[in-house]
C-alpha atoms as one frame of an Amber mdcrd trajectory, in Angstrom:
protein
  85.160  94.168 102.486  82.685  91.763 101.450  82.859  88.309 103.041  81.788
  84.808 101.443  79.392  84.735 104.364  78.319  87.498 106.660  80.192  87.495
 109.906  78.492  88.174 113.090  78.313  92.056 113.855  80.758  91.529 116.914
  83.088  89.641 114.575  83.038  92.551 112.096  83.995  94.978 114.810  87.111
  92.828 115.978  88.154  92.536 112.263  87.578  95.987 111.503  89.779  97.130
 114.485  92.793  94.625 113.415  92.509  96.043 109.970  92.554  99.636 111.083
  95.402  99.222 113.652  97.659  96.927 111.305  99.092  95.196 114.139  97.368
  95.058 117.486  98.577  94.045 120.947  96.906  90.914 122.540  95.357  92.808
 125.492  93.792  95.556 123.104  92.396  92.684 121.013  91.330  90.623 124.000
  89.545  93.769 125.656  87.777  94.618 122.030  86.619  90.971 122.107  85.059
  90.702 125.493  83.325  94.251 125.197  81.447  93.306 121.860  81.373  89.259
 121.894  77.921  88.280 121.282  78.692  84.843 119.468  79.103  81.415 120.682
  82.865  81.946 120.618  84.052  81.515 123.907  87.658  82.650 123.519  89.375
  85.240 121.449  90.983  82.153 119.787  87.706  80.693 118.684  86.829  84.133
 117.537  89.928  84.298 115.265  89.351  80.915 113.862  86.002  81.678 112.992
  86.744  84.823 111.350  89.427  83.100 109.382  87.204  80.680 108.035  85.635
  83.445 106.018  88.592  85.576 105.198  90.795  82.454 103.866  88.677  81.112
 101.328  87.111  84.377 100.012  90.232  86.916 100.316  93.304  84.470 101.104
  93.704  86.531 104.263  93.781  85.436 107.839  94.722  86.604 111.426  97.862
  85.622 112.511  99.790  86.158 115.653 103.322  86.567 116.330 104.964  86.138
 119.903 107.543  89.226 119.767 109.580  90.216 122.830 107.294  88.223 125.009
 104.175  89.694 123.937 101.651  88.604 121.604 100.439  90.791 118.571  97.658
  90.049 116.111  97.193  90.938 112.564  95.271  90.340 109.515  98.020  88.793
 107.013  98.316  87.327 103.687 100.421  84.039 102.980 102.084  85.708 100.323
 102.608  89.022 102.597 105.998  89.859 101.005 104.641  90.375  97.685 101.282
  92.090  98.873 103.563  94.449 101.022 105.725  95.119  98.039 102.750  95.738
  95.701 101.172  98.153  98.479 104.575 100.153  98.752 104.750 100.216  94.952
 101.169 101.811  94.663 102.111 104.483  97.039 105.570 105.338  96.924 108.161
 106.318  94.271 110.975 104.081  93.246 113.506 106.127  95.417 111.350 105.681
  98.607 111.017 101.847  97.938 114.579 101.482  97.330 115.430 103.400 100.729
 112.959 101.407 102.777 114.326  97.948 101.438 117.671  99.296 102.669 115.932
  99.897 106.076 114.825  96.510 106.166 118.013  94.903 105.155 120.084  97.163
 107.566 117.835  96.138 110.546 117.520  92.526 109.327 121.317  92.093 109.335
 121.590  93.812 112.853 118.812  91.452 113.780 120.872  88.485 112.720 123.863
  89.388 114.054 122.285  89.618 117.536 120.647  86.086 117.037 123.158  84.226
 118.998 122.023  85.448 122.299 123.968  88.468 122.410 122.895  92.021 123.241
 120.132  93.343 120.779 121.517  95.429 118.066 119.463  98.480 116.966 119.841
 101.574 114.764 119.330 105.091 115.626 117.246 107.329 113.587 120.084 109.515
 112.264 121.793 106.088 111.072 118.751 105.000 109.171 118.140 108.589 107.824
 121.523 108.524 106.620 121.186 105.469 104.505 119.850 107.750 101.917 123.039
 108.735 101.134 123.932 105.154 100.074 121.482 104.890  97.545 122.392 104.282
  93.953 122.868 107.639  91.807 119.753 107.009  90.165 117.758 106.938  93.497
 117.567 110.393  95.208 115.816 111.405  98.285 116.093 114.785 100.209 115.420
 114.784 104.036 111.904 115.386 104.055 111.205 112.504 101.801 113.144 110.341
 103.823 111.875 111.303 107.029 108.459 110.541 105.707 109.410 107.015 104.702
 110.946 106.260 108.182 107.867 107.946 110.108 105.524 105.842 107.873 107.322
 102.602 108.811 107.082 103.336 112.368 103.208 104.623 112.253 102.334 101.409
 110.327 104.124  99.282 112.884 106.883  97.832 110.460 109.420  99.339 112.840
 109.531  99.483 116.466 111.230 102.158 118.622 112.417 102.523 122.277 110.747
 105.771 123.162 107.975 107.886 121.614 109.402 110.196 119.149 110.008 113.687
 120.795 108.947 116.140 118.062 109.810 119.151 120.270 113.302 118.092 120.416
 114.994 117.001 117.114 118.269 116.247 118.718 116.915 113.581 120.993 114.796
 112.286 118.342 117.679 111.389 116.211 119.045 109.179 118.921 115.768 107.177
 119.032 116.647 103.497 118.606 114.857 101.539 115.891 114.539  97.814 115.259
 112.091  95.671 113.345 108.689  95.416 114.487 106.016  92.728 114.756 104.490
  93.656 111.624 107.698  92.967 109.682 107.969  89.605 111.036 104.406  88.798
 110.183 104.141  89.972 106.839 107.702  90.159 105.434 108.998  86.831 106.750
 110.616  85.320 103.431 111.969  88.922 102.779 113.882  88.749 106.330 114.877
  85.264 105.490 116.403  86.592 102.309 118.332  89.080 103.936 119.847  86.366
 106.404 117.508  86.328 109.385 117.590  83.016 110.918 116.097  83.549 114.484
 112.222  84.095 113.847 109.710  84.723 116.432 107.022  82.100 117.321 104.199
  82.370 114.673 100.548  81.071 115.805  97.893  80.582 112.977  94.115  80.283
 114.007  93.073  77.639 111.674  90.346  74.976 112.221  91.994  71.475 112.278
């Protein structure tokens, strides 16, 4: 990535870790910052603002933060993230896979919206999400292997979150794993989730100079 002005080497390290992780827990980001910081930035927040001064004018990107289930997560996002995410999926996934992923987001967004009045959180099992492939239009066909690839990718890239680590040695147990929208979905697909009816969104923090 080429910036409008070179970042300090320690800021480059922070940015590279964020890009590689997709979404990073605050404690991990803070640990990296404290290990490599060699700038005048006194805090992680100042570091983010300094990086954003280069990212935003040069690439339309910025480091943003979401408070998800009481924990802060950081990610490099685009103000038009919905379209960027769609473009990314379009480049790497077949139409049937993209349609399936849209159904996954819509299903979990509707569940999330139903739980937004303070009731018990609603999630979906891996089995239920895999079975969404049977509800695709006839022109979209996915076999189980392709469906599992899509779902595992969403989890690995932190679009989704699960309640336990997948147990690959016990398929029956893994099918009962509970899935829900992950912090990256809230950071990068905010408008899409609102289109699906989500009204309760987490707190967003943007690291911008005033």
